[in-house]
Coordinates of N, CA and C in Angstrom, one line a residue:
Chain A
X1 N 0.8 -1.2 0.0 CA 0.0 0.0 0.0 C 0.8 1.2 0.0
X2 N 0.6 2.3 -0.4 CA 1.0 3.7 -0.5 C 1.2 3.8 0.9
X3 N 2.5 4.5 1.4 CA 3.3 5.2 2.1 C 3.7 6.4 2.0
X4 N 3.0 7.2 3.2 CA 3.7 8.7 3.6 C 4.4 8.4 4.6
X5 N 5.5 9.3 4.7 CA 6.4 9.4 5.8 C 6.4 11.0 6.3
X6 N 6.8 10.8 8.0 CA 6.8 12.3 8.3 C 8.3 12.7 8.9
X7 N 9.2 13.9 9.0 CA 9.9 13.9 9.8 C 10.3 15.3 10.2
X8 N 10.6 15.3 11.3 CA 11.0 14.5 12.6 C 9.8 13.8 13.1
X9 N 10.1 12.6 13.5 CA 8.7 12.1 14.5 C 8.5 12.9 15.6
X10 N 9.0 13.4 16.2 CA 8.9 14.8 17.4 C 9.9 15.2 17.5
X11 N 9.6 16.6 18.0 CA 10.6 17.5 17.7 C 10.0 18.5 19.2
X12 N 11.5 18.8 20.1 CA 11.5 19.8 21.1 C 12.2 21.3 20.6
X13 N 11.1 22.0 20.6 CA 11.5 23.8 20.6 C 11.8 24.6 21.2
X14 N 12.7 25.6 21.1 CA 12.2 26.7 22.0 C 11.4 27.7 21.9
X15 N 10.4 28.6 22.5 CA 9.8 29.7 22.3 C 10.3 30.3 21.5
X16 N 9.7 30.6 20.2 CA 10.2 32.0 19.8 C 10.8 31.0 18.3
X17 N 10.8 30.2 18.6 CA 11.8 29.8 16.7 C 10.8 29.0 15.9
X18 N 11.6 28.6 14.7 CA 10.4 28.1 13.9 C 11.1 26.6 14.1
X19 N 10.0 25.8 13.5 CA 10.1 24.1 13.2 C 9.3 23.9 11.5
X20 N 10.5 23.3 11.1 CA 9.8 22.6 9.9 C 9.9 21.0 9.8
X21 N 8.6 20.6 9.5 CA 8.1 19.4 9.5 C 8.1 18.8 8.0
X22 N 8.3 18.0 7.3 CA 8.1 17.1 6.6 C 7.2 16.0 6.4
X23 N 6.9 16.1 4.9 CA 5.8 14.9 4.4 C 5.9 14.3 3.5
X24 N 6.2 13.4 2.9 CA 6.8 12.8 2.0 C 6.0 11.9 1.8
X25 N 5.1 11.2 0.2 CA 4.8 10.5 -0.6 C 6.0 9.3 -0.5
X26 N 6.3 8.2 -0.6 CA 7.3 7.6 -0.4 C 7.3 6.5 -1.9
X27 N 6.0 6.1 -2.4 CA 5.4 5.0 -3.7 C 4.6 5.8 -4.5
X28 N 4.3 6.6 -4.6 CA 3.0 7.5 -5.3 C 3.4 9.1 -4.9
X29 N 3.3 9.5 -6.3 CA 2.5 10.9 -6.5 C 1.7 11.5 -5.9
X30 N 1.8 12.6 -5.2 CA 0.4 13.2 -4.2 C 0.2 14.7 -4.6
X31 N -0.8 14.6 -5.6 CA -1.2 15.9 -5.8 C -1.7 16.8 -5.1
X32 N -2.3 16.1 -4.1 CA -3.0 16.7 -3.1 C -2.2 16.2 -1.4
X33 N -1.4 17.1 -0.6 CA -1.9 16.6 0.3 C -2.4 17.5 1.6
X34 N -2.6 17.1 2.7 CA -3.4 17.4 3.7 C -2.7 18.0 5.3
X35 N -3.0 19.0 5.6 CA -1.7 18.9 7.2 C -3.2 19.1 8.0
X36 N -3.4 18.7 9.2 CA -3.9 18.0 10.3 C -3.3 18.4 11.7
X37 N -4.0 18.8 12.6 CA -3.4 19.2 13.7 C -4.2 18.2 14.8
X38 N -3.9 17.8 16.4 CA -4.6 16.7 17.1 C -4.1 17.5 18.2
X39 N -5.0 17.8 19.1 CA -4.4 17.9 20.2 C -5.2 16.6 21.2
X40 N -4.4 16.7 22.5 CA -4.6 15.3 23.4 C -5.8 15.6 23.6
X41 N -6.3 14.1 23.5 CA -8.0 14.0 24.0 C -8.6 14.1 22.8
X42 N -8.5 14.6 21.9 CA -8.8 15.8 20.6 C -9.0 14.7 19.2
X43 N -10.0 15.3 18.6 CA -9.8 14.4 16.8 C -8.7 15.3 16.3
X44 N -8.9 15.1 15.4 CA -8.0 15.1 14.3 C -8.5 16.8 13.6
X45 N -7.7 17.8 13.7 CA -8.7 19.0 12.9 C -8.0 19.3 11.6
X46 N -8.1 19.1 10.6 CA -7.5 19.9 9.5 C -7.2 21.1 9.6
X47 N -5.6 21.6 8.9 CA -5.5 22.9 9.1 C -5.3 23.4 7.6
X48 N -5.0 23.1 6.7 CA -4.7 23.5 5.5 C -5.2 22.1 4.4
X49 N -5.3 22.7 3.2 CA -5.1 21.6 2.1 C -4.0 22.2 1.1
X50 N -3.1 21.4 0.2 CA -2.2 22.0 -0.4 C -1.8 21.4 -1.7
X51 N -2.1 21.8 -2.8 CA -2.1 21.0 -4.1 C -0.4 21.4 -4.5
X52 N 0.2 20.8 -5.1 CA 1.3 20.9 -5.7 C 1.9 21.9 -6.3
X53 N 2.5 22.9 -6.2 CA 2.4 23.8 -7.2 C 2.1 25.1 -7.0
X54 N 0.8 24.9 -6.5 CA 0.1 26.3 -5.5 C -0.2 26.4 -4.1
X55 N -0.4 27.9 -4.1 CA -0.7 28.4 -2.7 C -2.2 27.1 -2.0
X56 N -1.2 27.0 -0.6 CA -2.3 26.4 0.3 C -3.4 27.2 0.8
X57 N -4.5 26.2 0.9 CA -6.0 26.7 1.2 C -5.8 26.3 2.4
X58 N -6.1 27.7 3.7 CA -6.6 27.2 4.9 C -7.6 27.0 5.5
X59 N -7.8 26.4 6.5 CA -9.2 26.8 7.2 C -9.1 27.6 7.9
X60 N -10.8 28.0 8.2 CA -11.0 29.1 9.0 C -10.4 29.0 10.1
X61 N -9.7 30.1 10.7 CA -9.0 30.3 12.1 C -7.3 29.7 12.5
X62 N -7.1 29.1 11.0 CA -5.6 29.2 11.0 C -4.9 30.1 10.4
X63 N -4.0 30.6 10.9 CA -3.0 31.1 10.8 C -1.8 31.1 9.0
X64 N -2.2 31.4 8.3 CA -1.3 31.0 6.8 C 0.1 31.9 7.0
X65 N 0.3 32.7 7.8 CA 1.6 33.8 8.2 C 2.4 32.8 9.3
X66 N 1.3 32.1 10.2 CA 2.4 31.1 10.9 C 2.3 29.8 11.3
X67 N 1.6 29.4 10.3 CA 2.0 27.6 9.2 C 2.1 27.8 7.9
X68 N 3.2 28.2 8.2 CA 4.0 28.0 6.2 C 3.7 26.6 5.7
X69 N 3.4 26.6 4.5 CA 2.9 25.5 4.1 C 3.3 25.4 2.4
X70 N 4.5 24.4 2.3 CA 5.1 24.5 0.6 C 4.9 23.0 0.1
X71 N 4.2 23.0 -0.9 CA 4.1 21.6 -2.0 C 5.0 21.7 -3.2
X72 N 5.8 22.2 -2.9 CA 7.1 22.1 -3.7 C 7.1 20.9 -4.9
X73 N 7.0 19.5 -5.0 CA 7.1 18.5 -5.7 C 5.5 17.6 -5.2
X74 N 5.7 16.8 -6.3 CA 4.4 15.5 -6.2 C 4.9 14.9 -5.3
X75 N 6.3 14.4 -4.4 CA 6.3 13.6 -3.1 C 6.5 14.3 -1.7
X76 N 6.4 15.9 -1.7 CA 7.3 16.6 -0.9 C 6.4 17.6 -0.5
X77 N 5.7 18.1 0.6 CA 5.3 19.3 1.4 C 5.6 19.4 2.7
X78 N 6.4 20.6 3.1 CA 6.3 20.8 4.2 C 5.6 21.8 4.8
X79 N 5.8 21.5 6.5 CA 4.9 22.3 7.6 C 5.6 23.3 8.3
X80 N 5.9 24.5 7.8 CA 6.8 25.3 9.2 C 6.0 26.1 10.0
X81 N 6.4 25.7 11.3 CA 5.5 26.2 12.3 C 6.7 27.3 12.5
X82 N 6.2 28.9 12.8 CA 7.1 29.6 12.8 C 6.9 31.1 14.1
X83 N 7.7 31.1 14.4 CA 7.4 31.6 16.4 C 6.8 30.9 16.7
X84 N 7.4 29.6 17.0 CA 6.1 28.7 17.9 C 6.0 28.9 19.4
X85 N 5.1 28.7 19.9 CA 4.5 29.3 21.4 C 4.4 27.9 21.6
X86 N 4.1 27.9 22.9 CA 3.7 26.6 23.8 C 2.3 25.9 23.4
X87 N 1.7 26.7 23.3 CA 0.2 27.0 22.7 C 0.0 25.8 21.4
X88 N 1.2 25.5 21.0 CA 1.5 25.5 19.3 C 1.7 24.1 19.2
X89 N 2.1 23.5 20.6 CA 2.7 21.8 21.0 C 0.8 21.5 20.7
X90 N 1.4 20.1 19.7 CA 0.4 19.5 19.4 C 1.1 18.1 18.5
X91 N 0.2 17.5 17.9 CA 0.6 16.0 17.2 C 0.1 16.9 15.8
X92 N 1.0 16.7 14.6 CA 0.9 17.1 13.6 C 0.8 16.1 12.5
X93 N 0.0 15.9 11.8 CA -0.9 14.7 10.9 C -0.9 14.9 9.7
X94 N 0.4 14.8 8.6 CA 0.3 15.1 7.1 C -0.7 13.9 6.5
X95 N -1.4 14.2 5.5 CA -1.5 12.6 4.6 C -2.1 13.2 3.1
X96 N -1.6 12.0 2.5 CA -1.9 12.7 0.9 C -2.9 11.8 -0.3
X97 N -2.9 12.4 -0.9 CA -3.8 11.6 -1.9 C -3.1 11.9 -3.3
X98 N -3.3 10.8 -4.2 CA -2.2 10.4 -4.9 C -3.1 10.6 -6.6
X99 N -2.3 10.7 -7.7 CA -2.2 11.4 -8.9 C -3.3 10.6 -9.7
X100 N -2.9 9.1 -9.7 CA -4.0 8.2 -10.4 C -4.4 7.4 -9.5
X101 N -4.4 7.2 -8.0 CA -4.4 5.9 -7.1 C -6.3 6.1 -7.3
X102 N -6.7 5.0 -6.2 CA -8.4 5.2 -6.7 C -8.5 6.5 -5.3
X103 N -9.6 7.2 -6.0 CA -10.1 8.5 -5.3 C -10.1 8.4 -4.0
X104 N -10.9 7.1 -3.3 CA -11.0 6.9 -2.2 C -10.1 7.3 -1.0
X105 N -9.2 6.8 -1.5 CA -8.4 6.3 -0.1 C -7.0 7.7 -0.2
X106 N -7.3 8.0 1.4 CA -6.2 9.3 1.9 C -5.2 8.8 3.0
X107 N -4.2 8.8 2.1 CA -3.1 7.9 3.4 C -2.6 9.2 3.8
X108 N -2.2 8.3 5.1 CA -1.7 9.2 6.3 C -0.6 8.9 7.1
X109 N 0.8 10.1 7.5 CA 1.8 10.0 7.7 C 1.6 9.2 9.4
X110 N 2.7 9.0 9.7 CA 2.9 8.7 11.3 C 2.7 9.8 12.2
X111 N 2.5 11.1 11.8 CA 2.8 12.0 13.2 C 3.8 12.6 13.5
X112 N 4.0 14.1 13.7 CA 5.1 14.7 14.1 C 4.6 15.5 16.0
X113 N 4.9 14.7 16.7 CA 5.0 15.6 18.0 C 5.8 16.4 18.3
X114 N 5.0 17.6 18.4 CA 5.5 19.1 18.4 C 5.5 19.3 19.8
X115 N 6.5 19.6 20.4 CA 6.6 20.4 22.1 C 7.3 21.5 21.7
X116 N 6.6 22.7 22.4 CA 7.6 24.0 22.4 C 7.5 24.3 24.1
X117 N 8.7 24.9 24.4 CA 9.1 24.8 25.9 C 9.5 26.3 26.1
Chain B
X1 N -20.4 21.8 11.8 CA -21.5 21.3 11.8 C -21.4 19.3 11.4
X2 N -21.6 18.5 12.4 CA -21.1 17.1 13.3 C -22.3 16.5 11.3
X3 N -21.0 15.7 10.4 CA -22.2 15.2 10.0 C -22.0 13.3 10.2
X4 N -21.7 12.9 11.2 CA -22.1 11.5 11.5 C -21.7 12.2 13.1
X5 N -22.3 10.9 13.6 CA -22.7 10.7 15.3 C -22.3 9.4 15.5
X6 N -21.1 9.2 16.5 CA -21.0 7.9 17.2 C -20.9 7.6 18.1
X7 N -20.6 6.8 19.3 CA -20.9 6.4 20.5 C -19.0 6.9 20.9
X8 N -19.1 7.8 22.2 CA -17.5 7.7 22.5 C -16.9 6.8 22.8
X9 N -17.1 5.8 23.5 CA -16.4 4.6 24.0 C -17.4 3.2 23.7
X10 N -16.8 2.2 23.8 CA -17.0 1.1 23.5 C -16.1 -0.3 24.4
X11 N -16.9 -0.8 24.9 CA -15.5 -2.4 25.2 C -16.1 -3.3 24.4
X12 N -15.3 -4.4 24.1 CA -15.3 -5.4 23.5 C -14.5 -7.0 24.3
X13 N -15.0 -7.4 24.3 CA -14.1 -8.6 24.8 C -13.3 -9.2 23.9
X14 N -12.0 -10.2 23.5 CA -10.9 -10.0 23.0 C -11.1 -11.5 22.0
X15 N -11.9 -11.6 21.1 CA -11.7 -12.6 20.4 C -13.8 -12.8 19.8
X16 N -14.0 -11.7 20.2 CA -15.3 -11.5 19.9 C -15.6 -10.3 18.8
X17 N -17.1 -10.3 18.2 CA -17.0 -9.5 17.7 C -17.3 -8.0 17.7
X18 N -16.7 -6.9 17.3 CA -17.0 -5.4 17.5 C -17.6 -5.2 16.4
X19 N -18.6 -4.6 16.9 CA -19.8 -3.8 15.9 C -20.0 -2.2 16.6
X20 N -19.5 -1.4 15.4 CA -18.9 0.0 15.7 C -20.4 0.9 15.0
X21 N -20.9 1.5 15.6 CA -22.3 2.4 15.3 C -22.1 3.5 14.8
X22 N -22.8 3.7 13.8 CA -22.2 5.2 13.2 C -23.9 6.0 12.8
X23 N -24.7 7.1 13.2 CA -25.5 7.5 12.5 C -25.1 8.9 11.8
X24 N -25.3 8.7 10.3 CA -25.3 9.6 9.1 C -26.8 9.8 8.5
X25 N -27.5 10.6 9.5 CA -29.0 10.6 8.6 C -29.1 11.9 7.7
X26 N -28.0 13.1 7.5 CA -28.0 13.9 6.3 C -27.1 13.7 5.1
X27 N -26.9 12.2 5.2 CA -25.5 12.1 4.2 C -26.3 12.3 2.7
X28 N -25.5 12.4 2.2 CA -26.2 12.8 0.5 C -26.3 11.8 -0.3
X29 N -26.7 11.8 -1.8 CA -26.1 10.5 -2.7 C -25.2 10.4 -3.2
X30 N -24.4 11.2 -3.3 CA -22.8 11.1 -3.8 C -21.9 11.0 -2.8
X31 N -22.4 10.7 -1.6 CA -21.0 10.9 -0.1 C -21.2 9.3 0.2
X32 N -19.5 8.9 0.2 CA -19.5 7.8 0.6 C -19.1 7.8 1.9
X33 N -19.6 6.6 2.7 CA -19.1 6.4 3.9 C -17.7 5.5 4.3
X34 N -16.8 6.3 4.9 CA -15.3 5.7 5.2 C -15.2 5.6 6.8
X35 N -14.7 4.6 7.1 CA -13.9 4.5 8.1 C -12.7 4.5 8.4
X36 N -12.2 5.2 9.5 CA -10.4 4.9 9.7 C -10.2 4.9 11.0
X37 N -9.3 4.2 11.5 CA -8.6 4.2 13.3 C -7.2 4.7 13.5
X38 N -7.1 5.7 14.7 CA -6.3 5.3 15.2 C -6.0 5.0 16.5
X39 N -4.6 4.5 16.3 CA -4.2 3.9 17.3 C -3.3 5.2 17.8
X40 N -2.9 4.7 19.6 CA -2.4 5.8 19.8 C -1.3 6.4 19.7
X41 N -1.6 7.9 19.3 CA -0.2 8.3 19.2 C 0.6 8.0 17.7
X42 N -0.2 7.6 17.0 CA -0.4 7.5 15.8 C -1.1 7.9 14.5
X43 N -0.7 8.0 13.2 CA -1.3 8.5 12.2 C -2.9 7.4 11.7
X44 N -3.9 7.9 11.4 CA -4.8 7.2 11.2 C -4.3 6.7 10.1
X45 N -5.6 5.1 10.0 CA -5.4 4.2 9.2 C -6.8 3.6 8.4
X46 N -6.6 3.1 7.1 CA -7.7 3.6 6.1 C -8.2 1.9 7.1
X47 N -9.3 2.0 7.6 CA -9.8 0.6 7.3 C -11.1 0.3 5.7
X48 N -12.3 0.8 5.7 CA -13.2 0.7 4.9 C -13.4 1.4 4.1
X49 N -14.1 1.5 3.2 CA -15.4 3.0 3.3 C -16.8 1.9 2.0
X50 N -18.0 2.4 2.1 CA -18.6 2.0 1.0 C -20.1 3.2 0.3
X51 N -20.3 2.8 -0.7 CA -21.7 3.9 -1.3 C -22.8 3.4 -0.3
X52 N -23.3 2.4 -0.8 CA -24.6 1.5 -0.4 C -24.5 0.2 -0.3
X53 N -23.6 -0.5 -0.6 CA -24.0 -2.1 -0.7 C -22.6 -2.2 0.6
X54 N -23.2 -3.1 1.1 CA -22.3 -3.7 2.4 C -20.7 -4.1 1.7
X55 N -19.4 -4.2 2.3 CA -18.4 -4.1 1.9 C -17.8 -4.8 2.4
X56 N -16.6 -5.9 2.7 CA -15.9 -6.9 3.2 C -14.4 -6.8 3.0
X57 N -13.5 -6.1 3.7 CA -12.2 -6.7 3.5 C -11.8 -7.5 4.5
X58 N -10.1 -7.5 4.2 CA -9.0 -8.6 5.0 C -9.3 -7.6 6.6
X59 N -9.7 -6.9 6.8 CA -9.7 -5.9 8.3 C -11.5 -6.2 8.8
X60 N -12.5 -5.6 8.4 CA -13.5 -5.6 8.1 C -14.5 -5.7 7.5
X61 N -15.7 -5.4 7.7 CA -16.7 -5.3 7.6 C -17.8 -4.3 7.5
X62 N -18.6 -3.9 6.6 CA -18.9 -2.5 6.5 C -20.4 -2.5 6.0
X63 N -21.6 -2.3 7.1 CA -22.6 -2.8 6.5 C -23.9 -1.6 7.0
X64 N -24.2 -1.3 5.6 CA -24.8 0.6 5.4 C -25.9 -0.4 5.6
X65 N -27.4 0.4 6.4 CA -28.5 0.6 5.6 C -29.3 0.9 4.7
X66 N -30.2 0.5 3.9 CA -30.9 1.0 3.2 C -31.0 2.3 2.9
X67 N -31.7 2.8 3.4 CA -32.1 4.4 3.3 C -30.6 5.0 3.4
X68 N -29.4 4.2 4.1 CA -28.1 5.0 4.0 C -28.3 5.6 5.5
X69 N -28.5 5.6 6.5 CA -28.6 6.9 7.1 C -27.8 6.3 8.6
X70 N -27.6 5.2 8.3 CA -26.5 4.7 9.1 C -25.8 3.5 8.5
X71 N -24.4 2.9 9.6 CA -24.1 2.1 9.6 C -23.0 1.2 10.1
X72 N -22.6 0.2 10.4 CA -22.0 -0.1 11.2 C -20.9 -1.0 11.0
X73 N -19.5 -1.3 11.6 CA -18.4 -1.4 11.4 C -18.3 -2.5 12.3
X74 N -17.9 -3.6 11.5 CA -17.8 -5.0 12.3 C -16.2 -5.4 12.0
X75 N -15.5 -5.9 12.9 CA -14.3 -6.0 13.6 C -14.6 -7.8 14.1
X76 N -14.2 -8.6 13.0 CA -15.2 -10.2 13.5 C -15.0 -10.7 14.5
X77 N -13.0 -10.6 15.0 CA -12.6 -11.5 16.2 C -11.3 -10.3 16.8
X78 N -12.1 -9.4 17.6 CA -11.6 -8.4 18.0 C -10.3 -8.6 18.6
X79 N -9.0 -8.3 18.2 CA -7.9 -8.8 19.1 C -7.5 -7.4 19.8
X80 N -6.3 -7.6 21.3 CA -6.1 -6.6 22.2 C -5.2 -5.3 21.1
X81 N -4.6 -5.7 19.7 CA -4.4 -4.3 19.2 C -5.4 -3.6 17.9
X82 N -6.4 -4.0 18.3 CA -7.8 -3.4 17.4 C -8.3 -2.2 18.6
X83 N -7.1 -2.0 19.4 CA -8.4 -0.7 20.8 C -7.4 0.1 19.9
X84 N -8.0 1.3 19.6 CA -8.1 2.4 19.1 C -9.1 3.3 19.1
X85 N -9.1 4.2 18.5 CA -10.2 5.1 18.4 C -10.8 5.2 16.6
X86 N -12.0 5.1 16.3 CA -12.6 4.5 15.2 C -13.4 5.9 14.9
X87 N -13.1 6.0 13.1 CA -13.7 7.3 13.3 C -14.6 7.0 12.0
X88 N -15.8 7.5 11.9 CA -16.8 7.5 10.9 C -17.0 8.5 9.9
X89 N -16.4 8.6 8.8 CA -16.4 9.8 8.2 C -17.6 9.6 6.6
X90 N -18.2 10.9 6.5 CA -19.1 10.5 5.2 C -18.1 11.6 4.3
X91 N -17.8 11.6 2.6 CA -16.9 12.1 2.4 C -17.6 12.3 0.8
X92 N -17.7 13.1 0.0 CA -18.3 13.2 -1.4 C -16.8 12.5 -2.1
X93 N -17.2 11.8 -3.0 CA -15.8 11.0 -4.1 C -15.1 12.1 -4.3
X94 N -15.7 13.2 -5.0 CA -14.8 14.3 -5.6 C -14.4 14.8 -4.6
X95 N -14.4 15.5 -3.4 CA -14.4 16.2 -2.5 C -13.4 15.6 -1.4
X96 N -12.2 16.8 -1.8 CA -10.9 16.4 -1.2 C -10.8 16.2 0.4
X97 N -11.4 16.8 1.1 CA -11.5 17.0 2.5 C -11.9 15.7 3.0
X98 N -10.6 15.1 4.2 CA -11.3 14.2 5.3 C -11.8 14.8 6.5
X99 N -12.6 14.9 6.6 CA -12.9 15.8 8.2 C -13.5 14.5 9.6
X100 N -12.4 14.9 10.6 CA -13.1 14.0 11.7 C -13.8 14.5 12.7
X101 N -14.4 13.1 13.1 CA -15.5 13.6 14.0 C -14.6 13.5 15.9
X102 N -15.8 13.1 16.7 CA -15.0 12.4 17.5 C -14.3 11.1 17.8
X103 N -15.2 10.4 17.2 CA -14.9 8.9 16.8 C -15.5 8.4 18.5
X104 N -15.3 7.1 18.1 CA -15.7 5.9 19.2 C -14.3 5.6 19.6
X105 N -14.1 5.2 21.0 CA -12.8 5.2 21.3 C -13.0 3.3 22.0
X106 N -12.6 2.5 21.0 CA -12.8 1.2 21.3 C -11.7 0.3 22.2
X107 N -12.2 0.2 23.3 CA -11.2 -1.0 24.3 C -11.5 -2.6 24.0
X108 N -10.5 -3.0 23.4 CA -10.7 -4.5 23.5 C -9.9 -5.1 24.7
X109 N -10.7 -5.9 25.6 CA -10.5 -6.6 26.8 C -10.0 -7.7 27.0
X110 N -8.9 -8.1 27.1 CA -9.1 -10.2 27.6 C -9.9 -10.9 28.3

């Protein structure tokens, strides 16, 4: 099956700097993929969507000035979280969907835990 | 705006079957119904999804009602790493967005 990968699996900050996260397509093309925020206890909330090529769509009440968000290539988007606050530690959830795969199915990375201190 | 409803928690005893509840009574005709779990501390994982006709893989079991407006997620011989949290999602084919709900948070027991 189609494989994303994320990296760093967690990552410790300090106040005030940025973090960039990685998502990677690993067997497939992902025209589209997805970043995801979770906090504990918490589902899963989408924060952006981001096609290859172009500017990412966010949702309402995120931040596009401080989650940079680049789809640079069909296997390759990353996440920079940038002045990150404490506020900002959360589980971060790439997954993508791929060029010809069937429509259905949206794979999803392992997770990046975010702590800022 | 919540469009499926599930039960938050669930037990199961460990070699029995899980039947996971999902009500969707505004889903549309073009939204299919998907499932996915996770486990903890982890990235969710695709188990199901189907239109209308009941569905069967190597994981599960996926069996819509009629009218569509629910349906429920069978788990045959629930083992101790099937506890996760199980999430019900109705999703249009075209329509890039997975959005979650809260899901059912499933304990399988010995």
């Amino acid at each position: 099956g189609a494989v994303v990968s994320q990296h760093p699996s967690r990552v410790i900050c300090k106040s005030g700097t940025s973090v960039k996260i990685e998502c990677r397509s690993l067997d497939f093309q992902a025209t589209t993929m997805f970043w995801y925020r979770q906090f504990p206890k918490q589902s899963l909330m989408l924060m952006a969507t981001s096609n290859e090529g172009s500017k990412a769509t966010y949702e309402q009440g995120v931040e596009k000035d401080k989650f940079l968000i680049n789809h640079a290539s069909l296997t390759l988007s990353t996440l920079t979280v940038t002045s990150a606050h404490p506020e900002d530690s959360s589980f971060y959830i790439c997954s993508a969907r791929g060029l010809d795969s069937n429509s259905y199915e949206q794979y999803f990375g392992p997770g990046t835990r975010l702590t800022v201190t | 705006d919540a469009k499926t409803t599930q039960p938050p928690s669930m037990d199961c005893a460990e070699g029995r079957a899980a039947n996971l509840p999902c009500n969707h009574s505004t889903i549309s005709g073009n939204e299919y119904v998907y499932w996915y779990r996770q486990i903890h501390s982890q990235g969710p994982q695709y188990i199901i999804h189907g239109l209308k006709n009941n569905e069967t893989n190597e994981m599960a079991s996926l069996i819509i009602t009629e009218d569509r407006k629910s349906s429920t997620l069978i788990l045959p011989h629930a083992t101790l790493r099937d506890t996760a949290v199980y999430y019900c999602i109705v999703r249009a084919d075209n329509n890039n967005d997975m959005r979650f709900g809260a899901g059912t948070r499933l304990t399988v027991k010995p």
